[in-house]
CSV table of C-alpha atoms and ligand atoms in Angstrom, one decimal:
chain,number,residue,atom,x,y,z
A,1,UNK,CA,-13.6,23.7,101.1
A,2,UNK,CA,-14.5,27.0,102.5
A,3,UNK,CA,-18.2,27.7,102.8
A,4,UNK,CA,-20.4,30.1,104.7
A,5,UNK,CA,-24.0,29.3,104.5
A,6,UNK,CA,-26.3,32.1,105.4
A,7,UNK,CA,-29.4,31.2,107.4
A,8,UNK,CA,-31.7,33.2,105.1
A,9,UNK,CA,-31.7,35.9,102.5
A,10,UNK,CA,-31.3,38.5,105.2
A,11,UNK,CA,-28.2,40.4,105.9
A,12,UNK,CA,-26.6,39.8,109.3
A,13,UNK,CA,-23.9,41.9,110.8
A,14,UNK,CA,-21.7,38.9,111.6
A,15,UNK,CA,-21.5,37.9,108.0
A,16,UNK,CA,-20.3,41.2,106.8
A,17,UNK,CA,-17.3,41.2,109.0
A,18,UNK,CA,-16.2,37.7,108.0
A,19,UNK,CA,-15.8,38.9,104.4
A,20,UNK,CA,-12.4,40.0,105.5
A,21,UNK,CA,-11.4,36.4,105.7
A,22,UNK,CA,-11.5,36.2,101.9
A,23,UNK,CA,-9.2,39.1,101.3
A,24,UNK,CA,-6.2,36.8,101.3
A,25,UNK,CA,-7.8,34.5,98.8
A,26,UNK,CA,-8.8,37.0,96.2
A,27,UNK,CA,-5.6,36.7,94.2
A,28,UNK,CA,-5.9,32.9,93.8
A,29,UNK,CA,-9.4,33.0,92.3
A,30,UNK,CA,-7.7,32.8,89.0
A,31,UNK,CA,-8.9,33.9,85.6
A,32,UNK,CA,-10.9,36.7,87.2
A,33,UNK,CA,-9.7,39.3,89.7
A,34,UNK,CA,-12.4,39.8,92.3
A,35,UNK,CA,-12.8,43.3,93.8
A,36,UNK,CA,-15.5,45.4,95.3
A,37,UNK,CA,-17.2,44.2,98.5
A,38,UNK,CA,-14.4,41.9,99.4
A,39,UNK,CA,-12.0,44.8,99.4
A,40,UNK,CA,-14.4,46.9,101.5
A,41,UNK,CA,-15.7,48.9,98.6
A,42,UNK,CA,-19.4,49.5,97.9
A,43,UNK,CA,-20.9,47.0,95.5
A,44,UNK,CA,-20.3,47.9,91.9
A,45,UNK,CA,-23.3,48.0,89.7
A,46,UNK,CA,-21.4,47.1,86.6
A,47,UNK,CA,-20.5,43.5,85.8
A,48,UNK,CA,-17.6,44.7,83.7
A,49,UNK,CA,-16.0,46.3,86.7
A,50,UNK,CA,-16.4,43.3,88.9
A,51,UNK,CA,-15.6,40.7,86.2
A,52,UNK,CA,-13.4,42.4,83.6
A,53,UNK,CA,-14.3,41.4,80.1
A,54,UNK,CA,-17.9,40.6,81.0
A,55,UNK,CA,-20.5,42.7,79.3
A,56,UNK,CA,-23.2,44.3,81.4
A,57,UNK,CA,-26.4,43.1,79.8
A,58,UNK,CA,-29.4,45.5,80.0
A,59,UNK,CA,-30.9,44.6,83.3
A,60,UNK,CA,-34.5,45.3,84.5
A,61,UNK,CA,-34.7,48.0,87.1
A,62,UNK,CA,-35.5,45.6,90.0
A,63,UNK,CA,-32.3,43.6,89.2
A,64,UNK,CA,-30.1,46.7,89.1
A,65,UNK,CA,-31.6,47.8,92.4
A,66,UNK,CA,-30.9,44.5,94.0
A,67,UNK,CA,-27.4,44.3,92.6
A,68,UNK,CA,-26.5,47.4,94.6
A,69,UNK,CA,-27.0,45.6,97.9
A,70,UNK,CA,-25.9,42.1,96.8
A,71,UNK,CA,-23.7,40.1,99.1
A,72,UNK,CA,-20.6,39.2,97.1
A,73,UNK,CA,-18.8,35.9,97.5
A,74,UNK,CA,-21.2,34.5,100.1
A,75,UNK,CA,-19.9,31.1,99.1
A,76,UNK,CA,-16.6,30.5,97.4
A,77,UNK,CA,-14.6,27.4,96.4
A,78,UNK,CA,-11.3,26.9,98.1
A,79,UNK,CA,-8.7,28.3,95.8
A,80,UNK,CA,-10.2,27.2,92.5
A,81,UNK,CA,-10.2,29.4,89.4
A,82,UNK,CA,-13.5,30.8,88.1
A,83,UNK,CA,-14.2,29.6,84.6
A,84,UNK,CA,-14.0,32.5,82.2
A,85,UNK,CA,-17.4,34.0,81.2
A,86,UNK,CA,-16.7,33.2,77.6
A,87,UNK,CA,-16.7,29.5,78.3
A,88,UNK,CA,-19.6,29.5,80.7
A,89,UNK,CA,-21.7,31.3,78.2
A,90,UNK,CA,-20.7,29.5,75.1
A,91,UNK,CA,-20.4,25.9,76.1
A,92,UNK,CA,-23.9,25.0,77.2
A,93,UNK,CA,-26.5,22.3,77.5
A,94,UNK,CA,-29.9,23.7,76.8
A,95,UNK,CA,-31.6,21.2,74.4
A,96,UNK,CA,-34.6,23.5,73.8
A,97,UNK,CA,-32.1,25.4,71.6
A,98,UNK,CA,-30.4,22.4,70.0
A,99,UNK,CA,-28.2,19.4,70.9
A,100,UNK,CA,-24.7,20.9,70.4
A,101,UNK,CA,-22.8,22.8,73.0
A,102,UNK,CA,-22.7,26.0,70.8
A,103,UNK,CA,-26.4,25.9,69.9
A,104,UNK,CA,-27.8,27.7,73.0
A,105,UNK,CA,-25.4,30.7,72.6
A,106,UNK,CA,-26.3,30.9,68.9
A,107,UNK,CA,-30.1,30.5,69.2
A,108,UNK,CA,-31.3,31.4,72.7
A,109,UNK,CA,-31.7,35.1,72.1
A,110,UNK,CA,-35.1,34.3,70.6
A,111,UNK,CA,-36.4,33.5,74.1
A,112,UNK,CA,-38.4,36.5,75.5
A,113,UNK,CA,-37.5,36.8,79.1
A,114,UNK,CA,-39.3,40.0,80.0
A,115,UNK,CA,-41.8,40.1,81.4
A,116,UNK,CA,-41.5,36.7,83.1
A,117,UNK,CA,-43.8,35.1,85.6
A,118,UNK,CA,-43.8,31.8,87.5
A,119,UNK,CA,-46.8,29.7,88.4
A,120,UNK,CA,-46.7,28.3,91.9
A,121,UNK,CA,-49.2,25.6,92.6
A,122,UNK,CA,-49.9,22.3,94.3
A,123,UNK,CA,-49.9,21.8,98.1
A,124,UNK,CA,-49.4,25.4,99.2
A,125,UNK,CA,-51.2,28.2,101.0
A,126,UNK,CA,-50.1,30.8,98.6
A,127,UNK,CA,-50.5,29.5,95.1
A,128,UNK,CA,-50.6,31.9,92.2
A,129,UNK,CA,-48.8,33.4,89.2
A,130,UNK,CA,-46.0,35.7,90.4
A,131,UNK,CA,-44.0,38.2,88.4
A,132,UNK,CA,-40.3,37.3,88.7
A,133,UNK,CA,-39.5,40.5,90.7
A,134,UNK,CA,-42.3,39.6,93.2
A,135,UNK,CA,-40.7,36.2,93.8
A,136,UNK,CA,-37.4,37.8,94.8
A,137,UNK,CA,-38.8,40.9,96.4
A,138,UNK,CA,-37.9,39.9,100.0
A,139,UNK,CA,-34.5,38.2,99.2
A,140,UNK,CA,-31.2,39.9,99.1
A,141,UNK,CA,-29.1,38.8,96.1
A,142,UNK,CA,-26.1,36.7,97.0
A,143,UNK,CA,-23.1,35.7,94.9
A,144,UNK,CA,-22.4,32.0,95.2
A,145,UNK,CA,-19.3,30.6,93.4
A,146,UNK,CA,-20.1,26.9,92.8
A,147,UNK,CA,-18.6,24.1,90.9
A,148,UNK,CA,-20.9,22.8,88.2
A,149,UNK,CA,-20.3,19.1,87.3
A,150,UNK,CA,-22.1,17.8,84.2
A,151,UNK,CA,-22.9,14.1,84.1
A,152,UNK,CA,-20.9,14.1,80.8
A,153,UNK,CA,-17.7,14.5,83.0
A,154,UNK,CA,-16.8,18.1,82.4
A,155,UNK,CA,-17.0,20.9,85.0
A,156,UNK,CA,-16.8,24.6,85.5
A,157,UNK,CA,-16.7,27.1,88.4
A,158,UNK,CA,-19.5,29.7,88.0
A,159,UNK,CA,-20.2,32.8,90.1
A,160,UNK,CA,-24.0,32.7,90.3
A,161,UNK,CA,-26.2,35.5,91.7
A,162,UNK,CA,-29.4,34.4,93.3
A,163,UNK,CA,-31.3,33.6,96.5
A,164,UNK,CA,-32.0,30.4,98.4
A,165,UNK,CA,-34.9,28.4,97.1
A,166,UNK,CA,-35.8,28.1,100.8
A,167,UNK,CA,-36.8,31.8,100.7
A,168,UNK,CA,-39.4,31.0,98.0
A,169,UNK,CA,-40.6,27.9,99.8
A,170,UNK,CA,-41.3,29.8,103.0
A,171,UNK,CA,-43.2,32.4,101.0
A,172,UNK,CA,-45.3,29.8,99.3
A,173,UNK,CA,-46.2,28.2,102.6
A,174,UNK,CA,-46.3,24.5,101.7
A,175,UNK,CA,-48.6,22.0,103.4
A,176,UNK,CA,-47.1,19.1,105.3
A,177,UNK,CA,-48.4,16.9,102.4
A,178,UNK,CA,-45.9,18.5,100.0
A,179,UNK,CA,-43.0,16.1,99.9
A,180,UNK,CA,-41.3,17.1,96.6
A,181,UNK,CA,-41.0,20.1,94.4
A,182,UNK,CA,-41.4,19.8,90.6
A,183,UNK,CA,-39.9,22.4,88.3
A,184,UNK,CA,-40.9,23.1,84.7
A,185,UNK,CA,-39.0,25.0,82.0
A,186,UNK,CA,-40.8,27.2,79.5
A,187,UNK,CA,-41.9,25.4,76.4
A,188,UNK,CA,-42.5,27.8,73.5
A,189,UNK,CA,-41.8,26.3,70.2
A,190,UNK,CA,-41.8,29.6,68.4
A,191,UNK,CA,-39.0,30.8,70.6
A,192,UNK,CA,-37.1,27.6,71.1
A,193,UNK,CA,-36.0,26.1,67.8
A,194,UNK,CA,-34.6,22.9,69.4
A,195,UNK,CA,-38.1,21.9,70.4
A,196,UNK,CA,-39.5,22.1,66.9
A,197,UNK,CA,-37.7,19.2,65.3
A,198,UNK,CA,-34.3,17.5,65.3
A,199,UNK,CA,-33.6,16.4,68.8
A,200,UNK,CA,-36.9,14.6,69.1
A,201,UNK,CA,-36.1,12.4,72.0
A,202,UNK,CA,-37.2,14.8,74.7
A,203,UNK,CA,-40.8,15.0,75.7
A,204,UNK,CA,-41.1,18.8,76.4
A,205,UNK,CA,-41.4,20.7,78.7
A,206,UNK,CA,-38.1,19.9,80.5
A,207,UNK,CA,-39.0,18.7,84.1
A,208,UNK,CA,-36.9,18.4,87.2
A,209,UNK,CA,-37.5,17.7,90.9
A,210,UNK,CA,-36.1,17.8,94.4
A,211,UNK,CA,-37.1,16.2,97.6
A,212,UNK,CA,-38.3,18.8,100.1
A,213,UNK,CA,-35.2,18.6,102.4
A,214,UNK,CA,-33.0,19.0,99.3
A,215,UNK,CA,-35.0,22.0,98.2
A,216,UNK,CA,-34.8,23.6,101.6
A,217,UNK,CA,-31.0,23.0,101.9
A,218,UNK,CA,-29.2,26.4,102.2
A,219,UNK,CA,-26.9,25.6,99.2
A,220,UNK,CA,-29.8,25.2,96.8
A,221,UNK,CA,-30.1,28.4,94.8
A,222,UNK,CA,-32.5,30.0,92.5
A,223,UNK,CA,-30.2,32.0,90.2
A,224,UNK,CA,-31.2,35.2,88.4
A,225,UNK,CA,-27.7,36.2,87.4
A,226,UNK,CA,-24.0,35.2,87.0
A,227,UNK,CA,-20.7,37.1,86.7
A,228,UNK,CA,-22.3,40.1,88.3
A,229,UNK,CA,-25.0,40.5,85.6
A,230,UNK,CA,-28.3,39.0,84.6
A,231,UNK,CA,-28.2,35.4,83.2
A,232,UNK,CA,-27.5,35.1,79.5
A,233,UNK,CA,-30.5,33.3,77.9
A,234,UNK,CA,-28.3,30.3,77.1
A,235,UNK,CA,-27.7,29.8,80.8
A,236,UNK,CA,-31.4,29.7,81.7
A,237,UNK,CA,-32.6,33.3,81.9
A,238,UNK,CA,-34.3,34.8,83.7
A,239,UNK,CA,-34.6,32.1,86.5
A,240,UNK,CA,-32.9,28.8,87.0
A,241,UNK,CA,-32.1,26.3,89.7
A,242,UNK,CA,-28.6,25.6,90.8
A,243,UNK,CA,-28.0,22.5,93.0
A,244,UNK,CA,-24.2,22.3,93.2
A,245,UNK,CA,-23.8,18.8,94.7
A,246,UNK,CA,-25.9,17.2,91.9
A,247,UNK,CA,-25.1,16.6,88.2
A,248,UNK,CA,-25.8,19.7,86.1
A,249,UNK,CA,-29.0,18.3,84.5
A,250,UNK,CA,-30.8,18.9,87.8
A,251,UNK,CA,-30.2,22.6,87.5
A,252,UNK,CA,-33.2,23.3,85.4
A,253,UNK,CA,-33.3,26.5,83.3
A,254,UNK,CA,-35.9,29.2,82.4
A,255,UNK,CA,-38.4,28.0,85.0
A,256,UNK,CA,-42.1,28.9,84.5
A,257,UNK,CA,-43.7,26.6,87.1
A,258,UNK,CA,-42.9,25.4,90.6
A,259,UNK,CA,-45.3,22.8,91.9
A,260,UNK,CA,-45.4,21.4,95.5
A,261,UNK,CA,-46.4,17.8,95.2
A,262,UNK,CA,-47.0,14.6,97.2
A,263,UNK,CA,-45.2,12.1,94.9
A,264,UNK,CA,-41.7,12.1,93.5
A,265,UNK,CA,-41.9,13.8,90.1
A,266,UNK,CA,-40.9,12.0,86.9
A,267,UNK,CA,-38.0,14.0,85.5
A,268,UNK,CA,-36.9,14.5,81.9
A,269,UNK,CA,-33.7,12.5,81.9
A,270,UNK,CA,-35.0,9.8,84.2
A,271,UNK,CA,-38.0,9.2,81.9
A,272,UNK,CA,-35.7,9.0,78.8
A,273,UNK,CA,-33.1,6.6,80.3
A,274,UNK,CA,-33.9,5.4,83.8
A,275,UNK,CA,-30.9,3.0,83.9
A,276,UNK,CA,-28.6,5.9,83.2
A,277,UNK,CA,-30.1,8.9,85.0
A,278,UNK,CA,-31.7,8.7,88.4
A,279,UNK,CA,-33.9,11.1,90.3
A,280,UNK,CA,-31.1,11.9,92.8
A,281,UNK,CA,-28.2,12.4,90.4
A,282,UNK,CA,-25.8,13.2,93.3
A,283,UNK,CA,-22.3,13.6,92.0
A,284,UNK,CA,-20.4,10.5,93.0
A,285,UNK,CA,-17.0,9.3,91.6
A,286,UNK,CA,-17.7,5.7,92.7
A,287,UNK,CA,-21.0,5.3,90.9
A,288,UNK,CA,-20.2,5.0,87.2
A,289,UNK,CA,-22.6,6.0,84.4
A,290,UNK,CA,-23.3,2.7,82.5
A,291,UNK,CA,-21.3,4.0,79.6
A,292,UNK,CA,-18.4,5.9,81.3
A,293,UNK,CA,-16.7,6.4,84.6
A,294,UNK,CA,-17.5,9.4,86.8
A,295,UNK,CA,-14.2,9.2,88.7
A,296,UNK,CA,-12.6,12.1,86.9
A,297,UNK,CA,-13.7,15.3,85.2
A,298,UNK,CA,-12.4,17.7,82.6
A,299,UNK,CA,-12.3,21.2,84.1
A,300,UNK,CA,-13.1,23.8,81.5
A,301,UNK,CA,-11.4,25.5,79.8
A,302,UNK,CA,-8.8,23.1,78.7
A,303,UNK,CA,-5.9,24.1,76.5
A,304,UNK,CA,-3.9,22.7,73.7
A,305,UNK,CA,-1.4,21.4,76.2
A,306,UNK,CA,-3.8,20.2,78.9
A,307,UNK,CA,-7.2,18.6,79.2
A,308,UNK,CA,-7.2,19.8,82.8
A,309,UNK,CA,-8.4,16.5,84.3
A,310,UNK,CA,-9.1,16.3,88.0
A,311,UNK,CA,-10.6,13.8,90.4
A,312,UNK,CA,-14.4,14.1,90.9
A,313,UNK,CA,-15.3,14.6,94.6
A,314,UNK,CA,-18.2,13.0,96.4
A,315,UNK,CA,-21.2,15.3,96.2
A,316,UNK,CA,-19.0,17.5,94.0
A,317,UNK,CA,-17.1,18.6,97.1
A,318,UNK,CA,-20.1,19.6,99.2
A,319,UNK,CA,-20.3,16.3,101.2
A,320,UNK,CA,-19.7,18.1,104.5
A,321,UNK,CA,-22.9,20.1,103.9
A,322,UNK,CA,-25.2,17.6,102.3
A,323,UNK,CA,-24.1,14.0,103.0
A,324,UNK,CA,-26.5,13.9,106.0
A,325,UNK,CA,-29.5,14.2,103.6
A,326,UNK,CA,-28.6,10.7,102.3
A,327,UNK,CA,-27.4,8.9,105.3
A,328,UNK,CA,-30.0,6.2,105.2
A,329,UNK,CA,-29.7,5.6,101.4
A,330,UNK,CA,-27.7,3.3,99.2
A,331,UNK,CA,-26.1,5.8,96.8
A,332,UNK,CA,-25.5,3.1,94.2
A,333,UNK,CA,-29.1,2.2,94.1
A,334,UNK,CA,-30.6,5.7,94.5
A,335,UNK,CA,-28.3,7.2,91.9
B,1,MTE,N1,-34.5,23.4,80.5
B,1,MTE,C1,-33.3,22.8,80.5
B,1,MTE,N2,-32.5,22.9,81.6
B,1,MTE,C2,-31.2,22.4,81.6
B,1,MTE,C3,-30.7,21.7,80.5
B,1,MTE,C4,-31.6,21.6,79.3
B,1,MTE,O1,-31.3,21.0,78.3
B,1,MTE,N3,-32.8,22.2,79.4
B,1,MTE,N4,-29.5,21.1,80.5
B,1,MTE,C5,-29.0,20.8,81.9
B,1,MTE,C6,-27.6,20.3,81.8
B,1,MTE,S1,-27.3,18.8,81.2
B,1,MTE,C7,-26.5,21.0,82.3
B,1,MTE,S2,-25.0,20.4,82.5
B,1,MTE,C8,-26.8,22.5,82.8
B,1,MTE,C9,-25.8,23.4,82.0
B,1,MTE,O2,-25.9,24.7,82.5
B,1,MTE,P1,-25.0,25.8,81.8
B,1,MTE,O3,-25.2,25.7,80.4
B,1,MTE,O4,-25.5,27.1,82.4
B,1,MTE,O5,-23.6,25.5,82.2
B,1,MTE,O6,-28.1,22.9,82.5
B,1,MTE,C10,-29.1,21.9,82.8
B,1,MTE,N5,-30.4,22.5,82.7
B,2,MO,MO1,-25.2,18.1,81.9
């Protein structure tokens, strides 16, 4: 595992020079050839040049401006292939658009992602409704190539573009009484056909939460893009959470509200099936789901000849960085 964690969204001279360390790794990143900043070239504004085959979606001006100064490959996995964009954008879980893996790609274009604002409330000095571009105004975009491990035992490797959630927390200035953060996805039945009928189990809106130290951890990302472009709607445009050491369901999509709260929030999956899905949801090969083992995972894409099975790693391979957050906890009880 090779990881560099920046202290903040700021650019530091020392980080720029260490990019050279990745040069030798470029060729093993697999399905996608990485170029640009890692090769000492200026950042390319077009996703199709950085990730061949990826379409550059029309991006708002603030995003295009930030892309020009993005820090590419700020965190990379050790020698693992990036999942092709086609898979990452067509095999999704986003129940607001339907229960099947292909539903989000088919139906999420109805979600209006511009303009977008986020309500920040609760125990903070700076509550209010912020335009998305205001929320990221002081942060430099970073590319973080993370493994994503779904609780359903499949996984991908996705190059996100975003900024640390810690940047936003500092901006909001929480009170010491704020112990958790609660996140809420948009709930617009006219734009989200999956919320209208059918998959009636879920009590919308989709809710997730983190403990404050998890939220402040430098690996915790708010993503606004992936594969060098804005997020496709099906991946949670225009703003989603990415917590790489937790099961994918913690990485809540299309966020409209971020609340600083005193009590541990009740999250969507936990409220549906508390014996199966916990608040912490840390990836753990030793703690089985009641209905299946979590010891192995299917890395997408598979092929006709291989399901591409591999061992699941504790904390999804990020144990060195995050195990300390849970040192006093029994991971089989606080699953
Ligand atoms: N609002 C919302 N966020 C969500 C989900 C969802 O159904 N609704 N699904 C989660 C699950 S189960 C996973 S595995 C990831 C999938 O992210 P991806 O489609 O970008 O790979 O999103 C998570 N975020
Ligand atoms: Mo998932």
